[in-house]
mmCIF file of C-alpha atoms and ligand atoms in Angstrom:
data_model
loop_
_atom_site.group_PDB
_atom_site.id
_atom_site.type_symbol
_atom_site.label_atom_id
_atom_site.label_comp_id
_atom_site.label_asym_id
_atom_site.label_seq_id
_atom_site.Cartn_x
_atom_site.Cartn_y
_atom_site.Cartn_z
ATOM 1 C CA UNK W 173 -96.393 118.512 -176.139
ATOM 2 C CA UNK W 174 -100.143 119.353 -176.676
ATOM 3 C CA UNK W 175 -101.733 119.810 -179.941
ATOM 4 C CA UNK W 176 -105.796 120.047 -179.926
ATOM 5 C CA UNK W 177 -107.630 121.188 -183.028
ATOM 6 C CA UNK W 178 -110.966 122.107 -183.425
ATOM 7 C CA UNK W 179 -112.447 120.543 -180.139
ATOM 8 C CA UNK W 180 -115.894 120.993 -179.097
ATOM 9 C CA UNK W 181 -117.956 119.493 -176.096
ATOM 10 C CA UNK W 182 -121.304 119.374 -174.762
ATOM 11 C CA UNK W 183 -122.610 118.068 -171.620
ATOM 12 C CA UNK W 184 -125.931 116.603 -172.909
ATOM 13 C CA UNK W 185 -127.287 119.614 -175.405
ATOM 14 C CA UNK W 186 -125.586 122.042 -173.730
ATOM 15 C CA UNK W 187 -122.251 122.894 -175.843
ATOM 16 C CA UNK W 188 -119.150 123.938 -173.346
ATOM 17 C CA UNK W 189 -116.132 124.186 -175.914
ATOM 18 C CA UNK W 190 -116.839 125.282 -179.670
ATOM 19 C CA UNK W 191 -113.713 124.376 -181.702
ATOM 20 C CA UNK W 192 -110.945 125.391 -179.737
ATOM 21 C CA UNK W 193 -107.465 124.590 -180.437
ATOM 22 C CA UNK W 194 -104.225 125.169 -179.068
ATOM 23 C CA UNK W 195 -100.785 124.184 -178.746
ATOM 24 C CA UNK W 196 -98.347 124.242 -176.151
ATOM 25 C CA UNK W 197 -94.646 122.537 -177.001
ATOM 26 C CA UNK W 198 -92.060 121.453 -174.753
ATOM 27 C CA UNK W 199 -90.017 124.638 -172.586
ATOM 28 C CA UNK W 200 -93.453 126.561 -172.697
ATOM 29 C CA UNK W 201 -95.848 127.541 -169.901
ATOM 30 C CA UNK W 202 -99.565 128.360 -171.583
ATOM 31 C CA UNK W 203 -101.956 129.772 -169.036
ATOM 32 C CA UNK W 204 -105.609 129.295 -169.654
ATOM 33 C CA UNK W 205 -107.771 132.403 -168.522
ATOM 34 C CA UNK W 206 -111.729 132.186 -168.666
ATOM 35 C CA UNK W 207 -114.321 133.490 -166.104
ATOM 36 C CA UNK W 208 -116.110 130.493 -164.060
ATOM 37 C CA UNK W 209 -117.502 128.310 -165.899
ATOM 38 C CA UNK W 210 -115.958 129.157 -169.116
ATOM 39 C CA UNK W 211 -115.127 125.780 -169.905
ATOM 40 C CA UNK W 212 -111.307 125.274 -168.084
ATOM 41 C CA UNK W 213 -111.859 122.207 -166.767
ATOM 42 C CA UNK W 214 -113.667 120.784 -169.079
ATOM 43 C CA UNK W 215 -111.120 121.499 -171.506
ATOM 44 C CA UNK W 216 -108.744 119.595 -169.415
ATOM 45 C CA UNK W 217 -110.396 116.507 -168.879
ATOM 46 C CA UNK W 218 -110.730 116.005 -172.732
ATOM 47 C CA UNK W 219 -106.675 116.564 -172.766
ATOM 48 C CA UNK W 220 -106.511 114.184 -170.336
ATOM 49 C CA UNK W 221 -108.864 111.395 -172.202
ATOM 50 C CA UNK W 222 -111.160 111.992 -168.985
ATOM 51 C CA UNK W 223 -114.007 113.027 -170.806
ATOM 52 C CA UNK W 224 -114.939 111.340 -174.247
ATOM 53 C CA UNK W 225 -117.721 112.250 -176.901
ATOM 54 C CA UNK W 226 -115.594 115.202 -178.307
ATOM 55 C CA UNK W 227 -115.584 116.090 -181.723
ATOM 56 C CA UNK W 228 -111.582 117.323 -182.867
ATOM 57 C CA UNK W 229 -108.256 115.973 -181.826
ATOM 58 C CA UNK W 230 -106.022 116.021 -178.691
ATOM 59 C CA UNK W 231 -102.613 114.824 -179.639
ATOM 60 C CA UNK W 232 -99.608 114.309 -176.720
ATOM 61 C CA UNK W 233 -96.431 114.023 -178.244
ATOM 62 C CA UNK W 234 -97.964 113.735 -181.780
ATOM 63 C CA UNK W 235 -100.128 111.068 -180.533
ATOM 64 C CA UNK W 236 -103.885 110.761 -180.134
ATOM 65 C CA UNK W 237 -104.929 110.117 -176.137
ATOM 66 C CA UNK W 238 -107.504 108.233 -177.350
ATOM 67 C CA UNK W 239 -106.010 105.493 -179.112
ATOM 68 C CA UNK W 240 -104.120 105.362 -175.373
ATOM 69 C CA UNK W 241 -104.506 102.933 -172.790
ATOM 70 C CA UNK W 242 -104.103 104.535 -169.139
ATOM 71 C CA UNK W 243 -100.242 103.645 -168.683
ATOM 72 C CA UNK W 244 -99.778 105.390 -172.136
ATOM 73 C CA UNK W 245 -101.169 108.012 -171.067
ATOM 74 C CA UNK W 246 -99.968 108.301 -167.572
ATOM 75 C CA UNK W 247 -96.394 108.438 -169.211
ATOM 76 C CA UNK W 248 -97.186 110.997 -171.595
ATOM 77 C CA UNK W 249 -99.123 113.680 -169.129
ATOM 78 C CA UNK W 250 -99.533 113.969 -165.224
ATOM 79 C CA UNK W 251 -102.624 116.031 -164.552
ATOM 80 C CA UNK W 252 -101.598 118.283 -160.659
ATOM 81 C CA UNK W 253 -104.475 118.965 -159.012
ATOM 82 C CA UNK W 254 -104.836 121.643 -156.158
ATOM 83 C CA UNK W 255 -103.744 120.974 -153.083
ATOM 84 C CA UNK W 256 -106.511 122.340 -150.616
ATOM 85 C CA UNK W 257 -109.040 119.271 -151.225
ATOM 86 C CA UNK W 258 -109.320 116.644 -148.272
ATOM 87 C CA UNK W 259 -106.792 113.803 -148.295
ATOM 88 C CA UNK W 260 -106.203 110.824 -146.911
ATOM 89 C CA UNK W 261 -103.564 110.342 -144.238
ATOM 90 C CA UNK W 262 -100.674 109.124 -146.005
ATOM 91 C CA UNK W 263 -97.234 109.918 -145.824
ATOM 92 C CA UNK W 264 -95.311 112.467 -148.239
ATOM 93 C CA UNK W 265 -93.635 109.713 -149.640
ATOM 94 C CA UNK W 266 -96.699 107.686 -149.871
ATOM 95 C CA UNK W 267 -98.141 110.316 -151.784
ATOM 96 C CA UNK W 268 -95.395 110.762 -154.250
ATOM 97 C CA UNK W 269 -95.170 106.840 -155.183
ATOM 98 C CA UNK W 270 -98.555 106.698 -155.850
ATOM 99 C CA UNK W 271 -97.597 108.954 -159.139
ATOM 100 C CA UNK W 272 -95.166 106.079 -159.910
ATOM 101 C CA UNK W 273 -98.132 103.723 -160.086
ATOM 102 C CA UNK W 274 -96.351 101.940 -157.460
ATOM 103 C CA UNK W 275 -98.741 99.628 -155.165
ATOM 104 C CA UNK W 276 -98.817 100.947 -151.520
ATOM 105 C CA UNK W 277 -100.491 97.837 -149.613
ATOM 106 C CA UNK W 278 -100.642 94.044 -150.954
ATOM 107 C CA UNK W 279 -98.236 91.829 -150.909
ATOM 108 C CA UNK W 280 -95.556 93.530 -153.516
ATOM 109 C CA UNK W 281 -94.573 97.064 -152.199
ATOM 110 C CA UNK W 282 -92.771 99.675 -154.973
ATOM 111 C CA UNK W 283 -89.995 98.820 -156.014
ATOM 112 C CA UNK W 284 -86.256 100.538 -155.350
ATOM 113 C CA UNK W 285 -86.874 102.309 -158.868
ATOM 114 C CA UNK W 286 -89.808 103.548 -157.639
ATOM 115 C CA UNK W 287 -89.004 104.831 -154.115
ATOM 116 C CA UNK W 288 -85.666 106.182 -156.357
ATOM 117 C CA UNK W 289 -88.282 108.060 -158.763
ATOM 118 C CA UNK W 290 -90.247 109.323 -155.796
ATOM 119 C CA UNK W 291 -87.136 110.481 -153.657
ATOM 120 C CA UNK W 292 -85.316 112.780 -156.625
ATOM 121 C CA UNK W 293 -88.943 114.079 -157.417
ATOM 122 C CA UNK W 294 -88.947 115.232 -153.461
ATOM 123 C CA UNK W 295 -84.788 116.264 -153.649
ATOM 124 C CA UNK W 296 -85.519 117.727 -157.148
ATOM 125 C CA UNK W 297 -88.245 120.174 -155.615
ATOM 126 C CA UNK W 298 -86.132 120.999 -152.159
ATOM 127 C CA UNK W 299 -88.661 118.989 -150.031
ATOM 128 C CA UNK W 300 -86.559 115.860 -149.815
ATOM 129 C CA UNK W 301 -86.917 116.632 -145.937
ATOM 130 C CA UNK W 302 -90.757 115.852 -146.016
ATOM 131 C CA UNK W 303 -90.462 112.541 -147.111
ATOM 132 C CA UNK W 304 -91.927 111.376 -143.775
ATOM 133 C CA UNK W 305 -93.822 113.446 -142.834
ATOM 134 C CA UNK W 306 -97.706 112.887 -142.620
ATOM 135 C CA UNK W 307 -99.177 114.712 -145.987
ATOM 136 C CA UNK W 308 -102.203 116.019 -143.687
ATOM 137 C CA UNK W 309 -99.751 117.948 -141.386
ATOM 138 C CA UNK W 310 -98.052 119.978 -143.829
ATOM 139 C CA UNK W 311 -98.770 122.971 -145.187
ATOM 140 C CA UNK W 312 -100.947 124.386 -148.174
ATOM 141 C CA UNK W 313 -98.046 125.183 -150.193
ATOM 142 C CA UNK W 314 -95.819 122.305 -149.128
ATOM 143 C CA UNK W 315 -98.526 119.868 -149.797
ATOM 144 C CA UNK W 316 -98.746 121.995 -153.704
ATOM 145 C CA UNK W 317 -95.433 121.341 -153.919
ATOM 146 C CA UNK W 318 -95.731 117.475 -153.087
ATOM 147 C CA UNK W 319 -98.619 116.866 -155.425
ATOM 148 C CA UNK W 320 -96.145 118.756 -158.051
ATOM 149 C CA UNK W 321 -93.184 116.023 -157.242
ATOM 150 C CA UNK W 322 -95.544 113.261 -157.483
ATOM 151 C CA UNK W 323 -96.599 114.279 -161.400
ATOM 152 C CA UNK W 324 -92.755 114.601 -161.770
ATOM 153 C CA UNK W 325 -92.068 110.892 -160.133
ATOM 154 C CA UNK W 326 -94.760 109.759 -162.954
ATOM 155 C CA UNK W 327 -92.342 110.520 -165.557
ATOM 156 C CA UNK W 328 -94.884 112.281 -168.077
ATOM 157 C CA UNK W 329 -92.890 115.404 -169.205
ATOM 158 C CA UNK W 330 -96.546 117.240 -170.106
ATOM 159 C CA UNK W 331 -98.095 118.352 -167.185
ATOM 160 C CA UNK W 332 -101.506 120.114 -166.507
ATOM 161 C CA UNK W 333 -102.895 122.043 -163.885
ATOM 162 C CA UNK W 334 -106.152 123.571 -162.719
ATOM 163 C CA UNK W 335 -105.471 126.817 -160.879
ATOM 164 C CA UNK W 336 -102.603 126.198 -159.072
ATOM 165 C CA UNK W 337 -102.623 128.398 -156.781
ATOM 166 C CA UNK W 338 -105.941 128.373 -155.534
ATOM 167 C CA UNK W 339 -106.064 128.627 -151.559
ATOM 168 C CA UNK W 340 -102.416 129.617 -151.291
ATOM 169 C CA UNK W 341 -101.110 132.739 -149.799
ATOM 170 C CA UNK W 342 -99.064 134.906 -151.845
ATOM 171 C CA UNK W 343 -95.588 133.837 -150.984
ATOM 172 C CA UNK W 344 -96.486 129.802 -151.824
ATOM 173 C CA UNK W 345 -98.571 131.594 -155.116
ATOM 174 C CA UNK W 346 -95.143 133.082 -156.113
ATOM 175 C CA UNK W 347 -92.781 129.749 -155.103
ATOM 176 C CA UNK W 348 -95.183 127.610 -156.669
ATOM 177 C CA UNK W 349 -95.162 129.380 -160.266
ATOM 178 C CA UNK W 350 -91.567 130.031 -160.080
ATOM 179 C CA UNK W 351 -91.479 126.129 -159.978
ATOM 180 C CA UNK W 352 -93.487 125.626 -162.882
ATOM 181 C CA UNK W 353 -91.792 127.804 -164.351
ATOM 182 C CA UNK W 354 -88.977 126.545 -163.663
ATOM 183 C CA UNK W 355 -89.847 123.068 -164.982
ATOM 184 C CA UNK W 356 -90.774 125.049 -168.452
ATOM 185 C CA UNK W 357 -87.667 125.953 -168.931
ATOM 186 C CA UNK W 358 -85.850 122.383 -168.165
ATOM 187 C CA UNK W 359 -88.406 121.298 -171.292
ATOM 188 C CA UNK W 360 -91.299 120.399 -169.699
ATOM 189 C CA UNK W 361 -94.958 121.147 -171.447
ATOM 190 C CA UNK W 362 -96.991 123.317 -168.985
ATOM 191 C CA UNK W 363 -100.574 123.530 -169.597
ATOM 192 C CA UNK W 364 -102.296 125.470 -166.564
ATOM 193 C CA UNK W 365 -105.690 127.567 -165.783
ATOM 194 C CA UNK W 366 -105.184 130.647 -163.796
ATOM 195 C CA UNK W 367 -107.692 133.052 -161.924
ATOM 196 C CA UNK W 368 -104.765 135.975 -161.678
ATOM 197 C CA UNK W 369 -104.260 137.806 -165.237
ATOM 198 C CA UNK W 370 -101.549 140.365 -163.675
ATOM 199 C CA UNK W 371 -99.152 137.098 -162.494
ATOM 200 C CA UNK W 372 -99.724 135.644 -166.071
ATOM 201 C CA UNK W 373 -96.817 138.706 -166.973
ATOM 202 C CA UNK W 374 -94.773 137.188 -164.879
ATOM 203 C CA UNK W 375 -94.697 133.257 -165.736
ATOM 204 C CA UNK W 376 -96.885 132.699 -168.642
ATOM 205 C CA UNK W 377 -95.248 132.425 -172.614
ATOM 206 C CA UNK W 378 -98.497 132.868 -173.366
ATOM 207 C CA UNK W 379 -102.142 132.703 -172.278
ATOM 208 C CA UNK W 380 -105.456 131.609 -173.914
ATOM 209 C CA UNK W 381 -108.863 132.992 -173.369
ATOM 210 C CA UNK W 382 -111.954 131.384 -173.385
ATOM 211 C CA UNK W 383 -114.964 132.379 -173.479
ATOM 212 C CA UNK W 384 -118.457 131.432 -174.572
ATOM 213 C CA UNK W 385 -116.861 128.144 -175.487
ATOM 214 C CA UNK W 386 -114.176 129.568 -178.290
ATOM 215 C CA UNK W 387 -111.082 130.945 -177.732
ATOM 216 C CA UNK W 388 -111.627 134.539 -177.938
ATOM 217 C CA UNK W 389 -108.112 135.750 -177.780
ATOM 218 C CA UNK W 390 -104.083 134.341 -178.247
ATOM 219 C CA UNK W 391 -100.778 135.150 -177.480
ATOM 220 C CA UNK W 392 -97.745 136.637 -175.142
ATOM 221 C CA UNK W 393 -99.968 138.183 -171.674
ATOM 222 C CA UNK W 394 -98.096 141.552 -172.970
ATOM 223 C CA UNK W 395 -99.389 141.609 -176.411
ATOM 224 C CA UNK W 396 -102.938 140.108 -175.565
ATOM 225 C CA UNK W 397 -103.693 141.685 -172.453
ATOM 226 C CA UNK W 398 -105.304 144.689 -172.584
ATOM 227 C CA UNK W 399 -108.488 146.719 -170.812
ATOM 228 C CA UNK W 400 -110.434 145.667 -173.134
ATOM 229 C CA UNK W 401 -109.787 141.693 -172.810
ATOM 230 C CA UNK W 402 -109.998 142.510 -169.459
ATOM 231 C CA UNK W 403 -114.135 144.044 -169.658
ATOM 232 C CA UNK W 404 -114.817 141.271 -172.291
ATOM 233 C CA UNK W 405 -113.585 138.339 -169.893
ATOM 234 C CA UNK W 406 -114.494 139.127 -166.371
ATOM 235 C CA UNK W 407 -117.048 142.141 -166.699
ATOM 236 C CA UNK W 408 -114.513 144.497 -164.709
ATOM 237 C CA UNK W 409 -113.360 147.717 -165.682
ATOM 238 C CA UNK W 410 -109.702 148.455 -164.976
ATOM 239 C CA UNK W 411 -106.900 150.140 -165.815
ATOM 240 C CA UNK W 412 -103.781 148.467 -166.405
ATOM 241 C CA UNK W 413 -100.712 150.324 -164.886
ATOM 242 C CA UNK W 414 -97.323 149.689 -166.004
ATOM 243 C CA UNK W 415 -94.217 148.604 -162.789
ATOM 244 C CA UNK W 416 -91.110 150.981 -163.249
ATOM 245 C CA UNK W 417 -89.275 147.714 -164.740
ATOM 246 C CA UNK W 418 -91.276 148.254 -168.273
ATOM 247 C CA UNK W 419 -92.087 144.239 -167.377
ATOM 248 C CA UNK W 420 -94.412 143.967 -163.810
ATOM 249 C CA UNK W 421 -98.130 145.454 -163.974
ATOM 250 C CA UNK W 422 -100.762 145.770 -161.614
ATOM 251 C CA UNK W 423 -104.501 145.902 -162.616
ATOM 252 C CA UNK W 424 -106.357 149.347 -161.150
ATOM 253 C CA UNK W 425 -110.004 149.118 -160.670
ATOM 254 C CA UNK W 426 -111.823 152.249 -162.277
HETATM 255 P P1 ADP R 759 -114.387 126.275 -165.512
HETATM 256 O O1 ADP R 759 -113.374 125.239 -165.187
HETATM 257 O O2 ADP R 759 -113.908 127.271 -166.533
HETATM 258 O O3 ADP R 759 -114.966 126.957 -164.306
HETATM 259 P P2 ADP R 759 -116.047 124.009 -166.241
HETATM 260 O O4 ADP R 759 -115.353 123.314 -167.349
HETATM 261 O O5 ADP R 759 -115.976 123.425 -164.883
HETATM 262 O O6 ADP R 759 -115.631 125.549 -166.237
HETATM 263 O O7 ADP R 759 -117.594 124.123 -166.603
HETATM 264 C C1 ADP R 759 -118.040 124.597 -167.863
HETATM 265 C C2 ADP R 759 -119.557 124.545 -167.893
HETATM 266 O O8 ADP R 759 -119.991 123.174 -167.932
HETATM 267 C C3 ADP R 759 -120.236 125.154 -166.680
HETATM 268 O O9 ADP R 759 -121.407 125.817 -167.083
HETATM 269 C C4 ADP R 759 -120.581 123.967 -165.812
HETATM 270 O O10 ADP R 759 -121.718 124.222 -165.039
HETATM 271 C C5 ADP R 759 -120.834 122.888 -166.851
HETATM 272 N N1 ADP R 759 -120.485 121.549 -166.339
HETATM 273 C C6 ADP R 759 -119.323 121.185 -165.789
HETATM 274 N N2 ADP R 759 -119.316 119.875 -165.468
HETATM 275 C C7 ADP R 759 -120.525 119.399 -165.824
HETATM 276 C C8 ADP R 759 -121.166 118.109 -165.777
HETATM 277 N N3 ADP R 759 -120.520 117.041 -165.259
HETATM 278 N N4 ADP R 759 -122.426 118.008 -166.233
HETATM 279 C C9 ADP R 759 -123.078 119.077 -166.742
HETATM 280 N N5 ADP R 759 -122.545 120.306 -166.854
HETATM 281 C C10 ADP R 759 -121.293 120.489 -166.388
#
């Protein structure tokens, strides 16, 4: 679970977040919208005690992440990053201990717990069959997936991630938010950013928007989302056109 309150940044005099706050509790998926630059990131890496010089709170589980020392805080919340950045050649596996902490070289390897941990993270996931495979060779969305079962083998049950589904084609998009939303609903805490305000109807409880450094609007994506938020967060003009289920839309540029 993540509580901040009243959190504000700057890199040197330049102010990035300006008292946001926001919660997201276990079974929830919260989706973070902003335009580039708005401050996502930056936002996370307070969360994650990466960045430090804020003014507010971040509480996980209750607790503040500063008054954590890294294993604390790797056991409380697994930041997923995306998957298209370069990576070293290790194998699936390989890649999944390391969210156990597990040491891959030296003289003490992981331990059975660990290679357990990593294994029903890979089953858990429907990759078990990748175990071996070289993490280089696979694809986009399989590698997503991985770096998903490695924050699961970590154990933290709040996990964030910075636009997913960046570099993905549509169908590993889809599988990979079904998964996270999936995870949601088993009581996981998902805190994500998102560049794709028409999937946000279909995964999101609810989404936050930032912009110049507050949050400038809260709530379901079908309450909140509207032409309006739309023109105030991206500078586009659209229409937003209702699917024949009442629940699916599609954004129209006008
Ligand atoms: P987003 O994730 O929404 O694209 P970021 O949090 O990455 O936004 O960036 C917010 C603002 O802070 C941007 O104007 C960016 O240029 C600036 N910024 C990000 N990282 C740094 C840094 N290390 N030093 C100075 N400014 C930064």
């Amino acid at each position: 679970m993540i509580s901040v309150r009243e959190l504000s940044f700057s890199y040197g005099s330049r102010r990035v977040l300006n008292g946001i706050s926001l919660e997201a509790k276990p079974g929830e998926l919260v989706c973070v919208l902003g335009q580039n630059g708005a401050g996502k990131t930056t936002l996370f890496k307070c969360i994650l005690g990466l960045l430090r010089g804020y003014t507010g709170e971040v509480l996980i589980d209750g607790e503040n992440i500063m008054e954590m020392d890294a294993g604390q805080r790797a056991r409380r919340v697994a930041y997923i990053p995306q998957a298209n950045r370069p990576a070293f050649a290790y194998s699936v596996i390989d890649m999944v201990l390391m969210g156990t902490g597990a040491r891959l070289t030296g003289m003490s390897g992981p331990a059975e717990a660990e290679y357990k941990a990593a294994e029903q993270a890979l089953n858990k996931l429907g990759i078990g069959d990748l175990a071996e495979r070289d993490y280089t060779r696979i694809s986009g969305g399989e590698q997503q997936m991985v770096l998903i079962a490695r924050a699961l083998a970590q154990g933290a049950k709040t996990l964030i991630m910075d636009e997913p589904t960046t570099g993905l084609d549509y169908g590993n998009q889809m599988r990979v938010q079904k998964q996270m939303r999936q995870l949601a609903a088993e009581g996981y805490t998902v805190l994500q950013s998102s560049h794709h305000p028409e999937q946000t109807y279909m995964f999101a409880d609810r989404i936050l928007c930032i912009k110049d450094g507050k949050v400038f609007r809260e709530g379901t994506p079908q309450n909140v989302m509207d032409e309006m938020l739309i023109r105030e967060l991206y500078g586009l003009e659209v229409r937003i056109c209702e699917g024949t289920d009442g629940k699916a839309r599609f954004f129209e540029p006008v």
